Coordinates of C-alpha atoms in Angstrom, one line a residue:
Chain A
M24 CA 124.8 75.0 33.4
T25 CA 126.1 78.1 31.5
A26 CA 123.8 80.5 29.9
Q27 CA 125.1 79.6 26.4
T28 CA 123.7 76.1 26.5
L29 CA 120.3 77.4 27.4
P30 CA 118.5 77.7 24.1
T31 CA 119.4 74.1 23.1
T32 CA 118.8 72.7 26.6
T33 CA 115.7 70.7 25.6
P34 CA 116.8 69.3 22.2
A35 CA 120.3 68.5 23.4
Q36 CA 119.2 66.5 26.3
V37 CA 116.8 64.2 24.6
P38 CA 119.6 62.1 23.0
V39 CA 121.2 61.7 26.4
A40 CA 118.0 60.4 27.9
R41 CA 117.5 58.0 25.0
R42 CA 121.0 56.7 25.3
R43 CA 120.5 56.1 29.0
F44 CA 117.5 53.9 28.4
R45 CA 119.0 52.1 25.5
R46 CA 122.0 51.1 27.6
R47 CA 119.8 49.6 30.3
G48 CA 119.2 46.5 28.2
G49 CA 116.9 43.7 28.8
G50 CA 113.1 44.0 28.7
E51 CA 113.2 47.7 29.5
D52 CA 114.5 48.7 26.1
R53 CA 111.0 48.8 24.8
T54 CA 108.5 51.6 24.9
S55 CA 106.6 51.8 28.1
W56 CA 103.1 51.6 26.7
G57 CA 101.6 51.6 30.2
T58 CA 103.2 54.9 31.1
T59 CA 102.3 56.4 27.6
I60 CA 98.6 55.4 28.1
I61 CA 98.4 56.8 31.7
L62 CA 100.0 60.1 30.5
A63 CA 97.6 60.2 27.5
L64 CA 94.7 59.8 29.9
C65 CA 96.1 62.6 32.2
T66 CA 96.1 65.0 29.2
L67 CA 92.3 64.9 29.5
A68 CA 92.6 67.1 32.7
V69 CA 94.3 69.7 30.5
L70 CA 92.2 69.2 27.3
A71 CA 88.7 68.8 28.8
P72 CA 88.3 72.4 29.9
L73 CA 89.8 73.7 26.6
Y74 CA 87.5 71.3 24.7
A75 CA 84.5 72.6 26.7
T76 CA 85.5 76.2 25.9
A77 CA 85.8 75.5 22.2
T78 CA 82.6 73.6 21.8
M79 CA 80.5 76.0 24.0
A80 CA 81.8 78.8 21.8
F81 CA 80.3 77.3 18.7
K82 CA 76.9 76.5 20.2
T83 CA 73.7 78.4 19.9
T84 CA 72.4 80.2 23.0
S85 CA 69.7 77.7 23.5
Q86 CA 72.0 74.7 23.2
S87 CA 74.6 76.4 25.6
V88 CA 72.1 76.4 28.5
D89 CA 71.1 72.8 28.2
G90 CA 73.8 71.8 30.7
Q91 CA 75.5 69.4 28.4
V92 CA 78.9 71.1 28.4
F93 CA 80.8 68.4 26.6
S94 CA 78.2 67.8 23.8
L95 CA 79.2 68.8 20.3
P96 CA 77.6 71.9 18.9
S97 CA 74.7 71.2 16.6
P98 CA 74.1 73.2 14.6
V99 CA 77.5 74.9 14.6
S100 CA 76.9 78.5 15.2
V101 CA 79.2 81.5 15.1
D102 CA 76.6 83.8 16.7
G103 CA 78.5 83.7 19.9
F104 CA 81.6 85.2 18.3
V105 CA 79.5 87.8 16.5
E106 CA 77.8 88.8 19.8
A107 CA 81.1 88.7 21.8
W108 CA 82.8 90.8 19.2
R109 CA 80.1 93.4 19.7
L110 CA 79.7 93.2 23.5
T111 CA 83.4 93.4 24.4
N112 CA 84.1 95.8 21.5
F113 CA 86.6 93.2 20.5
P114 CA 88.6 95.1 17.9
R115 CA 89.3 97.9 20.3
G116 CA 90.1 95.5 23.2
F117 CA 92.3 93.4 20.9
A118 CA 94.1 96.5 19.6
I119 CA 94.8 97.7 23.2
S120 CA 96.0 94.3 24.2
V121 CA 98.3 94.2 21.2
F122 CA 99.6 97.7 21.9
V123 CA 100.3 97.0 25.6
T124 CA 101.9 93.6 24.7
A125 CA 104.0 95.0 21.8
V126 CA 105.3 97.9 23.9
T127 CA 106.1 95.5 26.8
V128 CA 108.0 93.0 24.6
V129 CA 110.0 95.6 22.6
G130 CA 110.6 97.7 25.7
T131 CA 111.7 94.8 27.8
V132 CA 114.1 93.3 25.2
A133 CA 115.6 96.7 24.4
L134 CA 116.0 98.1 27.9
A135 CA 117.0 94.8 29.5
S136 CA 119.6 93.9 26.8
L137 CA 121.2 97.4 26.9
A138 CA 121.3 97.5 30.7
A139 CA 122.6 93.9 30.9
Y140 CA 125.3 94.6 28.3
A141 CA 126.5 97.7 30.3
I142 CA 126.4 95.7 33.5
A143 CA 128.2 92.6 32.2
R144 CA 131.0 94.5 30.5
N145 CA 131.7 96.8 33.5
W146 CA 131.3 94.3 36.3
D147 CA 134.5 95.6 37.9
R148 CA 132.8 99.0 38.4
R149 CA 130.9 99.2 41.6
F150 CA 128.2 101.3 40.1
F151 CA 127.3 98.7 37.5
R152 CA 127.5 95.8 39.9
W153 CA 125.3 97.4 42.4
S154 CA 122.8 98.5 39.7
F155 CA 122.5 94.8 38.9
F156 CA 121.6 93.9 42.5
Y157 CA 119.3 96.8 42.7
L158 CA 117.3 95.7 39.6
L159 CA 117.3 92.1 40.8
A160 CA 115.9 93.0 44.2
A161 CA 112.6 93.8 42.6
M162 CA 112.1 90.2 41.7
F163 CA 111.2 89.6 45.3
L164 CA 108.7 92.4 45.5
P165 CA 105.1 91.2 45.4
F166 CA 102.9 93.4 43.2
P167 CA 100.2 93.9 45.8
V168 CA 102.8 95.8 48.0
L169 CA 103.3 98.4 45.3
A170 CA 99.9 98.5 43.7
L171 CA 98.1 101.1 45.7
S172 CA 100.9 103.6 45.5
Q173 CA 101.4 102.9 41.8
V174 CA 97.7 103.6 41.2
K175 CA 98.1 106.9 42.9
L176 CA 101.3 107.8 41.1
T177 CA 100.1 106.8 37.6
G178 CA 97.0 108.9 38.2
I179 CA 99.0 112.0 39.2
V180 CA 101.3 111.8 36.1
G181 CA 98.6 111.0 33.6
L182 CA 99.6 107.4 33.0
A183 CA 96.4 105.8 34.3
N184 CA 96.0 104.2 30.8
P185 CA 97.5 101.5 28.6
V186 CA 100.8 103.4 28.2
G187 CA 101.2 103.3 31.9
V188 CA 100.3 99.6 32.1
A189 CA 102.9 98.8 29.4
L190 CA 105.5 100.8 31.2
L191 CA 104.9 99.0 34.5
H192 CA 104.9 95.7 32.7
V193 CA 108.4 96.5 31.3
M194 CA 109.6 97.5 34.7
F195 CA 108.3 94.4 36.4
Q196 CA 109.9 92.2 33.6
L197 CA 113.3 93.9 34.0
S198 CA 114.7 91.9 36.9
F199 CA 114.2 88.5 35.4
S200 CA 115.2 89.7 31.9
V201 CA 118.4 91.5 33.0
L202 CA 119.4 88.4 35.0
L203 CA 119.0 86.2 31.9
F204 CA 120.7 88.6 29.6
T205 CA 123.6 89.3 31.9
A206 CA 124.3 85.6 32.4
F207 CA 124.2 85.1 28.6
I208 CA 126.5 88.0 27.8
R209 CA 129.1 86.8 30.3
G210 CA 129.3 83.6 28.3
L211 CA 130.0 85.5 25.0
P212 CA 133.7 85.9 24.0
E213 CA 134.9 89.5 24.2
E214 CA 137.3 89.1 21.3
L215 CA 134.7 89.9 18.7
E216 CA 133.7 93.1 20.4
E217 CA 137.4 94.1 20.8
S218 CA 138.2 93.6 17.2
A219 CA 135.1 95.6 16.2
R220 CA 136.3 98.3 18.5
L221 CA 139.8 98.3 16.9
D222 CA 138.1 98.8 13.6
G223 CA 136.7 102.0 15.0
A224 CA 133.2 100.9 16.0
S225 CA 131.6 102.9 18.8
T226 CA 130.0 101.1 21.9
W227 CA 126.6 101.6 20.4
T228 CA 127.7 100.1 17.1
V229 CA 129.3 97.2 18.8
F230 CA 126.1 96.5 20.7
R231 CA 123.9 96.8 17.7
R232 CA 126.0 95.0 15.1
V233 CA 127.9 92.4 17.3
V234 CA 126.4 91.8 20.7
F235 CA 122.6 92.1 20.0
P236 CA 122.6 89.7 17.1
M237 CA 124.5 87.1 19.1
M238 CA 121.9 87.3 21.9
A239 CA 119.0 86.4 19.6
P240 CA 118.1 83.1 21.4
M241 CA 118.0 84.8 24.8
S242 CA 116.1 87.7 23.3
A243 CA 113.5 85.2 22.2
T244 CA 113.1 83.7 25.6
V245 CA 112.8 87.2 27.3
A246 CA 110.4 88.3 24.6
I247 CA 108.1 85.3 25.1
F248 CA 107.9 85.7 28.8
A249 CA 107.2 89.4 28.4
F250 CA 104.5 88.5 25.9
L251 CA 102.8 86.0 28.1
A252 CA 103.0 88.1 31.3
S253 CA 101.6 91.1 29.5
W254 CA 99.0 89.5 27.3
N255 CA 97.5 87.5 30.1
D256 CA 97.7 90.0 32.9
F257 CA 94.6 91.0 34.7
M258 CA 95.7 92.6 37.9
M259 CA 97.7 95.5 36.5
P260 CA 95.4 96.8 33.8
S261 CA 92.3 96.4 36.0
L262 CA 93.9 98.5 38.7
I263 CA 95.9 101.1 36.7
T264 CA 93.6 101.9 33.7
A265 CA 91.0 104.4 34.8
D266 CA 88.9 104.5 31.6
S267 CA 87.0 101.2 31.2
T268 CA 86.9 101.7 27.4
L269 CA 90.7 101.4 27.3
Q270 CA 90.8 97.9 29.0
T271 CA 92.8 94.9 27.7
L272 CA 91.1 91.7 26.7
P273 CA 91.4 89.7 30.0
V274 CA 89.8 92.5 31.9
L275 CA 87.0 92.8 29.4
Q276 CA 86.0 89.2 30.1
S277 CA 84.5 90.3 33.4
V278 CA 81.5 91.7 31.5
F279 CA 80.2 88.2 31.2
Q280 CA 80.4 87.6 34.9
T281 CA 78.2 90.5 35.9
Q282 CA 75.8 90.9 33.0
F283 CA 74.6 88.6 30.2
S284 CA 75.1 85.6 32.5
S285 CA 72.9 83.3 30.5
N286 CA 74.5 83.7 27.2
Y287 CA 77.2 81.1 27.8
N288 CA 78.0 80.7 24.2
V289 CA 78.9 84.4 23.9
A290 CA 81.0 84.3 27.0
F291 CA 82.9 81.2 25.9
A292 CA 83.4 82.6 22.4
S293 CA 85.0 85.6 24.0
Y294 CA 87.2 83.5 26.3
L295 CA 88.3 81.6 23.4
M296 CA 89.3 84.7 21.4
A297 CA 91.1 86.0 24.5
M298 CA 93.2 82.9 25.1
A299 CA 93.8 81.8 21.4
P300 CA 96.7 84.2 20.7
A301 CA 98.7 83.0 23.7
I302 CA 98.2 79.4 22.7
V303 CA 99.2 80.0 19.1
V304 CA 102.3 81.8 20.2
Y305 CA 103.2 79.1 22.6
L306 CA 102.8 76.3 20.0
F307 CA 105.3 78.1 17.8
T308 CA 107.8 79.0 20.5
Q309 CA 107.6 76.3 23.1
R310 CA 111.3 75.6 22.9
W311 CA 112.1 79.0 24.4
V312 CA 109.3 78.8 26.9
M313 CA 110.7 75.5 28.3
A314 CA 114.3 76.9 28.3
G315 CA 113.1 80.1 30.0
V316 CA 111.4 78.3 32.9
T317 CA 114.3 76.1 33.6
Q318 CA 116.8 78.9 33.4
G319 CA 114.8 81.3 35.5
A320 CA 114.3 78.8 38.3
I321 CA 117.8 77.5 38.5
K322 CA 119.4 81.0 38.5
Chain B
M13 CA 117.1 98.2 54.5
V14 CA 114.9 95.7 52.8
T15 CA 117.1 95.0 49.8
A16 CA 120.1 94.3 51.9
P17 CA 119.6 90.5 52.6
A18 CA 118.7 89.8 49.0
T19 CA 121.7 91.7 47.7
R20 CA 124.0 90.0 50.0
G21 CA 122.8 86.6 48.9
T22 CA 123.2 87.5 45.2
T23 CA 126.6 89.0 45.6
R24 CA 128.2 85.8 46.5
R25 CA 126.5 83.9 43.8
G26 CA 127.0 86.6 41.2
S27 CA 130.7 86.9 41.8
A28 CA 131.1 83.1 41.6
G29 CA 129.5 83.2 38.2
T30 CA 131.7 85.9 36.8
A31 CA 135.0 84.6 38.1
A32 CA 135.4 82.3 35.1
P33 CA 134.7 84.5 32.1
T34 CA 136.2 87.8 33.1
P35 CA 139.0 87.6 35.7
R36 CA 140.0 91.2 34.9
P37 CA 143.2 92.3 36.7
A38 CA 142.8 95.5 38.7
D39 CA 145.6 97.3 36.8
R40 CA 143.7 96.9 33.5
R41 CA 140.9 99.0 34.8
H42 CA 139.7 100.9 31.8
R43 CA 137.8 104.2 31.5
V44 CA 134.1 103.3 31.1
P45 CA 132.8 104.7 27.8
R46 CA 130.0 107.1 28.5
T47 CA 127.7 105.1 26.3
F48 CA 127.5 102.4 28.9
Y49 CA 126.0 104.9 31.3
L50 CA 123.4 105.8 28.7
F51 CA 122.5 102.2 28.3
L52 CA 121.8 101.8 32.0
V53 CA 121.0 105.1 33.8
P54 CA 117.7 106.0 32.0
T55 CA 116.3 102.6 32.8
L56 CA 117.4 102.9 36.4
V57 CA 115.7 106.2 36.7
V58 CA 112.4 105.0 35.4
F59 CA 112.7 101.8 37.5
T60 CA 113.3 103.9 40.6
L61 CA 110.3 106.1 39.9
S62 CA 107.9 103.2 39.1
I63 CA 109.0 100.5 41.5
T64 CA 111.2 101.9 44.3
L65 CA 109.2 105.1 44.8
P66 CA 105.8 103.4 45.2
A67 CA 107.4 100.9 47.6
V68 CA 108.9 103.7 49.8
M69 CA 105.6 105.7 49.6
G70 CA 103.6 102.7 50.7
I71 CA 105.8 102.0 53.6
T72 CA 105.8 105.6 54.6
F73 CA 102.0 105.8 54.4
S74 CA 101.7 102.8 56.6
F75 CA 102.7 104.9 59.5
T76 CA 100.0 107.5 58.9
D77 CA 96.2 107.7 59.1
S78 CA 95.8 108.5 55.4
V79 CA 92.6 107.4 53.7
G80 CA 94.3 107.7 50.3
F81 CA 93.7 111.4 49.7
G82 CA 93.6 114.7 51.6
E83 CA 95.3 115.4 54.9
F84 CA 96.9 112.9 57.1
S85 CA 99.1 112.7 60.1
F86 CA 101.7 110.3 61.3
T87 CA 100.4 107.8 63.8
G88 CA 103.4 105.6 64.4
L89 CA 102.8 101.9 64.8
T90 CA 99.0 102.3 65.3
N91 CA 98.1 100.5 62.1
Y92 CA 100.5 97.6 62.8
V93 CA 99.1 97.2 66.3
A94 CA 95.6 97.2 65.0
L95 CA 96.5 94.7 62.2
F96 CA 97.4 92.0 64.7
S97 CA 94.1 92.0 66.4
D98 CA 92.0 92.3 63.2
P99 CA 90.0 89.1 62.6
A100 CA 89.5 90.0 58.9
I101 CA 93.3 90.3 58.4
R102 CA 94.0 87.2 60.4
S103 CA 91.5 85.1 58.4
S104 CA 92.9 86.4 55.1
Y105 CA 96.4 85.3 56.1
L106 CA 95.2 82.0 57.4
F107 CA 93.3 81.3 54.2
T108 CA 96.2 82.4 52.0
I109 CA 98.9 80.5 53.8
G110 CA 96.7 77.4 54.1
F111 CA 95.8 77.6 50.5
A112 CA 99.4 78.1 49.4
L113 CA 100.6 75.1 51.5
V114 CA 98.0 72.7 50.1
T115 CA 98.5 73.9 46.5
V116 CA 102.2 73.8 46.7
L117 CA 102.1 70.1 47.9
L118 CA 99.5 69.1 45.2
V119 CA 101.4 70.9 42.5
N120 CA 104.7 69.2 43.3
V121 CA 103.4 65.7 43.8
V122 CA 101.6 65.8 40.4
A123 CA 104.4 67.6 38.6
F124 CA 107.0 65.2 39.9
L125 CA 105.0 62.2 38.8
L126 CA 104.3 63.7 35.4
A127 CA 108.0 64.5 35.0
V128 CA 109.0 60.9 35.8
G129 CA 106.5 59.7 33.2
L130 CA 107.5 62.3 30.6
T131 CA 111.2 61.3 30.9
A132 CA 110.5 57.6 30.7
R133 CA 110.7 55.7 27.5
I134 CA 107.3 56.7 26.1
R135 CA 105.7 57.4 22.8
A136 CA 104.7 60.9 21.6
K137 CA 106.9 62.5 24.2
I138 CA 107.1 65.9 22.6
A139 CA 103.3 66.0 22.0
L140 CA 102.6 65.0 25.5
R141 CA 105.0 67.6 27.0
T142 CA 103.4 70.3 24.8
V143 CA 99.9 69.5 26.1
F144 CA 101.0 69.4 29.8
V145 CA 102.7 72.8 29.5
L146 CA 99.8 74.4 27.8
P147 CA 97.9 75.7 30.9
M148 CA 100.9 77.9 31.7
V149 CA 100.2 80.2 28.8
I150 CA 96.5 80.9 29.4
S151 CA 95.4 83.9 31.3
G152 CA 94.5 83.1 34.9
I153 CA 91.3 85.2 34.9
V154 CA 90.0 83.6 31.7
I155 CA 90.7 80.1 32.8
A156 CA 89.1 80.9 36.2
Y157 CA 85.9 82.0 34.4
V158 CA 85.8 78.8 32.4
F159 CA 86.3 76.7 35.5
N160 CA 83.7 78.8 37.3
F161 CA 81.2 77.7 34.7
L162 CA 82.3 74.0 35.0
F163 CA 82.1 74.1 38.8
S164 CA 78.7 75.6 38.9
N165 CA 77.2 73.6 36.1
S166 CA 79.0 70.5 35.0
V167 CA 80.4 69.2 38.3
P168 CA 77.0 69.3 40.1
Q169 CA 75.5 67.5 37.2
L170 CA 78.1 64.9 37.4
G171 CA 77.7 64.7 41.2
Q172 CA 74.0 64.1 40.8
A173 CA 74.4 61.5 38.1
L174 CA 77.0 59.6 40.2
G175 CA 75.2 60.2 43.5
I176 CA 78.2 61.9 45.1
G177 CA 76.6 63.9 47.9
P178 CA 79.0 66.9 48.4
L179 CA 79.3 67.4 44.6
E180 CA 75.6 67.7 44.0
Q181 CA 75.6 71.4 44.8
S182 CA 78.1 73.9 43.5
L183 CA 81.3 73.8 45.4
L184 CA 81.7 77.6 44.8
A185 CA 78.7 78.3 47.0
D186 CA 79.9 76.2 49.9
P187 CA 81.9 78.4 52.4
D188 CA 83.7 75.3 53.6
L189 CA 84.6 73.8 50.2
A190 CA 85.0 76.8 47.9
W191 CA 88.7 76.9 48.6
T192 CA 89.2 73.5 47.0
T193 CA 88.1 74.9 43.6
I194 CA 90.8 77.6 43.9
V195 CA 93.4 74.9 44.8
I196 CA 92.4 72.9 41.7
V197 CA 92.5 75.7 39.2
T198 CA 95.7 77.3 40.6
A199 CA 97.3 73.9 40.5
W200 CA 96.1 73.3 37.0
Q201 CA 97.8 76.5 35.9
A202 CA 101.0 76.1 38.1
I203 CA 101.9 72.5 37.4
P204 CA 103.5 73.2 34.0
S205 CA 106.4 75.4 35.3
A206 CA 107.1 73.0 38.2
L207 CA 106.9 70.1 35.7
L208 CA 109.5 71.7 33.4
I209 CA 111.9 72.2 36.3
Y210 CA 111.5 68.6 37.3
I211 CA 112.1 67.4 33.8
A212 CA 115.3 69.4 33.6
G213 CA 116.3 67.9 37.0
I214 CA 115.6 64.3 36.0
L215 CA 117.4 64.7 32.7
S216 CA 120.5 66.1 34.5
I217 CA 121.0 62.7 36.4
P218 CA 123.8 60.8 34.7
G219 CA 122.6 57.6 33.0
E220 CA 125.4 55.6 34.6
V221 CA 123.7 55.9 38.0
Y222 CA 120.7 54.0 36.6
E223 CA 122.9 51.5 34.9
A224 CA 124.6 50.6 38.1
A225 CA 121.3 50.3 39.9
A226 CA 119.9 48.1 37.2
M227 CA 122.9 45.9 37.4
D228 CA 122.4 45.6 41.1
G229 CA 118.9 44.4 40.3
A230 CA 117.0 47.5 41.6
S231 CA 113.3 47.5 40.6
A232 CA 111.8 50.5 38.8
R233 CA 110.0 51.6 41.9
R234 CA 113.2 51.3 43.9
R235 CA 115.2 53.3 41.4
L236 CA 112.5 56.1 41.6
V237 CA 112.6 56.2 45.4
S238 CA 116.3 55.6 45.9
I239 CA 117.9 57.4 42.9
T240 CA 115.6 59.9 41.2
L241 CA 114.0 61.3 44.2
P242 CA 117.2 62.1 46.2
L243 CA 119.0 63.4 43.2
V244 CA 116.3 65.9 42.3
A245 CA 115.8 66.9 46.0
G246 CA 117.3 70.3 45.2
Y247 CA 114.8 70.9 42.5
V248 CA 112.0 69.9 44.9
V249 CA 113.1 72.5 47.4
I250 CA 113.3 75.2 44.7
N251 CA 109.8 74.3 43.4
L252 CA 108.4 74.4 46.9
V253 CA 109.8 77.8 47.7
I254 CA 109.0 79.4 44.4
G255 CA 105.5 77.9 44.4
F256 CA 104.7 78.9 47.9
K257 CA 105.9 82.5 47.2
N258 CA 103.8 82.7 44.0
F259 CA 100.6 81.3 45.6
L260 CA 100.8 83.8 48.4
N261 CA 100.1 86.4 45.7
A262 CA 97.0 84.6 44.6
Y263 CA 94.5 87.0 43.0
D264 CA 93.3 86.5 39.4
I265 CA 92.0 83.0 39.9
I266 CA 90.2 83.8 43.1
V267 CA 88.6 86.9 41.6
G268 CA 87.4 84.7 38.6
L269 CA 86.2 81.8 40.7
T270 CA 84.7 83.0 44.0
N271 CA 85.6 86.7 44.2
G272 CA 86.6 86.1 47.8
G273 CA 83.2 84.5 48.7
P274 CA 81.0 83.0 49.8
G275 CA 81.1 85.8 52.3
T276 CA 84.8 86.4 52.9
A277 CA 85.7 82.7 53.0
T278 CA 88.2 82.8 50.2
R279 CA 89.6 86.3 50.5
S280 CA 93.4 86.3 49.9
V281 CA 95.9 88.8 51.4
A282 CA 96.3 90.4 47.9
M283 CA 92.5 91.0 47.7
T284 CA 92.4 92.4 51.3
I285 CA 95.3 94.8 50.4
F286 CA 93.4 96.0 47.3
S287 CA 90.3 96.7 49.3
G288 CA 92.3 99.5 50.9
F289 CA 91.9 101.5 47.7
T290 CA 88.2 101.7 47.8
G291 CA 87.5 101.0 51.5
G292 CA 89.0 104.2 52.9
D293 CA 91.6 102.4 55.0
Y294 CA 94.5 103.1 52.6
A295 CA 97.2 103.5 55.3
Y296 CA 95.9 100.5 57.2
Q297 CA 96.2 98.3 54.1
M298 CA 99.7 99.7 53.4
A299 CA 100.7 98.4 56.8
N300 CA 99.3 95.1 55.8
A301 CA 101.3 95.3 52.5
T302 CA 104.4 96.1 54.4
I303 CA 104.0 93.0 56.6
F304 CA 103.3 91.0 53.4
F305 CA 106.5 92.5 51.9
L306 CA 108.5 91.3 54.9
I307 CA 107.2 87.8 54.5
A308 CA 108.2 87.9 50.8
V309 CA 111.7 89.1 51.8
V310 CA 112.1 86.2 54.2
L311 CA 111.1 83.8 51.5
A312 CA 113.4 85.4 49.0
V313 CA 116.4 85.0 51.4
V314 CA 115.4 81.3 52.0
Q315 CA 115.2 80.8 48.3
L316 CA 118.6 82.3 47.6
R317 CA 120.3 80.2 50.3
L318 CA 118.7 77.1 49.0
T319 CA 119.5 77.8 45.4
R320 CA 123.2 78.4 46.3
G321 CA 123.2 75.2 48.3
R322 CA 121.9 73.3 45.5
S323 CA 124.3 74.5 42.8
A324 CA 127.1 73.7 45.2
L325 CA 126.1 70.1 45.3

């Protein structure tokens, strides 16, 4: 599978599958209702915890402690959200999460696409080829191995804060992203770049005007994985950020585990607010999520 | 020294991949525009400072008696020798490896069956796939907190109502059973990515193969066992290796569910390593991290070999 087919992997393969089943003929041409029903029942395993989160979030404090997790909220109350908003200082946590995630996404796409372009177009030079393997090697490095030294280093250089967290996220995303971008650029025809160069365009202009626009589908995949990794991360910010008032949303949730343990509606409202952005982004971009997973694993 | 095996594996695969698009003859070697260096070198420098340097530092400190600050002296392999006779370290490795093995099996069985179902002729295919992939995008710590509540409240309630003895108390408080909750929640979150890989694998099987089997009168079950399963075997291997490697790093979900407890029954290797930061045995845990790193390298080499083998098929 070449990188170029990647963004269309899922849609393109659906017709193939359909054709296969149509050709089989006989009684198997019909929809398998049995399978559909079994799968629909299996979705309960995914949906039940999410349903519980949503309903708990809208309950009153007294209803949330009655032990009936799956009951509907009556009356519907937004007190949990108001209280969670205040307890976690939600606007600040949200702003920090958004900041860390935005820097990670932009940084990853920018640095990885530039590096991958340089590598792919100079593959015959040992320096670029080896740089590629050097970046790739980090993919096999478990975070716990580096964590303690990174905590020390970020402390020394004054990066024990969200900026440092974003920087480390970018660096950890590089291996996977450079791999995807490099494979994609290799599949692009070089003629366009050469003709732009003949027209007098510099390398930078060629990249910005010709190569980068063509890479849009791969940039989307890389961006979404950077978004998910960064928005949902708990380990890195909890270890790196020294000042607890500068924590990201996932880390802030721990406040409900240690204090306020009986206000379940408040805790669940907060959980819901922390997970909602990732779910919304996923629903709009699932095509690239699916493409990214398959591509990342097969490479 | 450590990157060598990984690099070697990739070189062969990488060069195979480039052969097609750019067979550049040696005599056409151009001067590399300086801009290309500007595209790459700054990133390499930051990468080296933030990834390579900490790794080298960690490995260096593993040969000292440092407590994380102040003076220290080199003590050779003392930390490593001590590691092998430390019951706390041994139990964290046993727990982590056992947990990873059980989880990787559960994840792959469920993901494979779901993938078979989701590639069959069903209704609402896109909607169903969307739901099954959903857990992948939710923060591990948050989902662990949600399940923490469900395991300590809803499950015991259900257990009492149905009279299932072991479920009447919270699983989280039971040192012998707390690990099952971690397996369930980790699997819940990890099944989507394995599922997507299996879907890709099943869709890559040519329809003709099924046609021929149907003509020979093979039953649906027979086609699953004799065609689908062998033809996605490569994907199974990849999923097993990637999954095992990921689960060895388990941290978020354990912190959110049991925080290593009750006692130290569910303390993973990652949690043990992090304890070196507050527990005063920094160098000792760096030795632990180094061992952990070597295990990861071995797994990476295995993965590269298997991936290459599969694409050759």
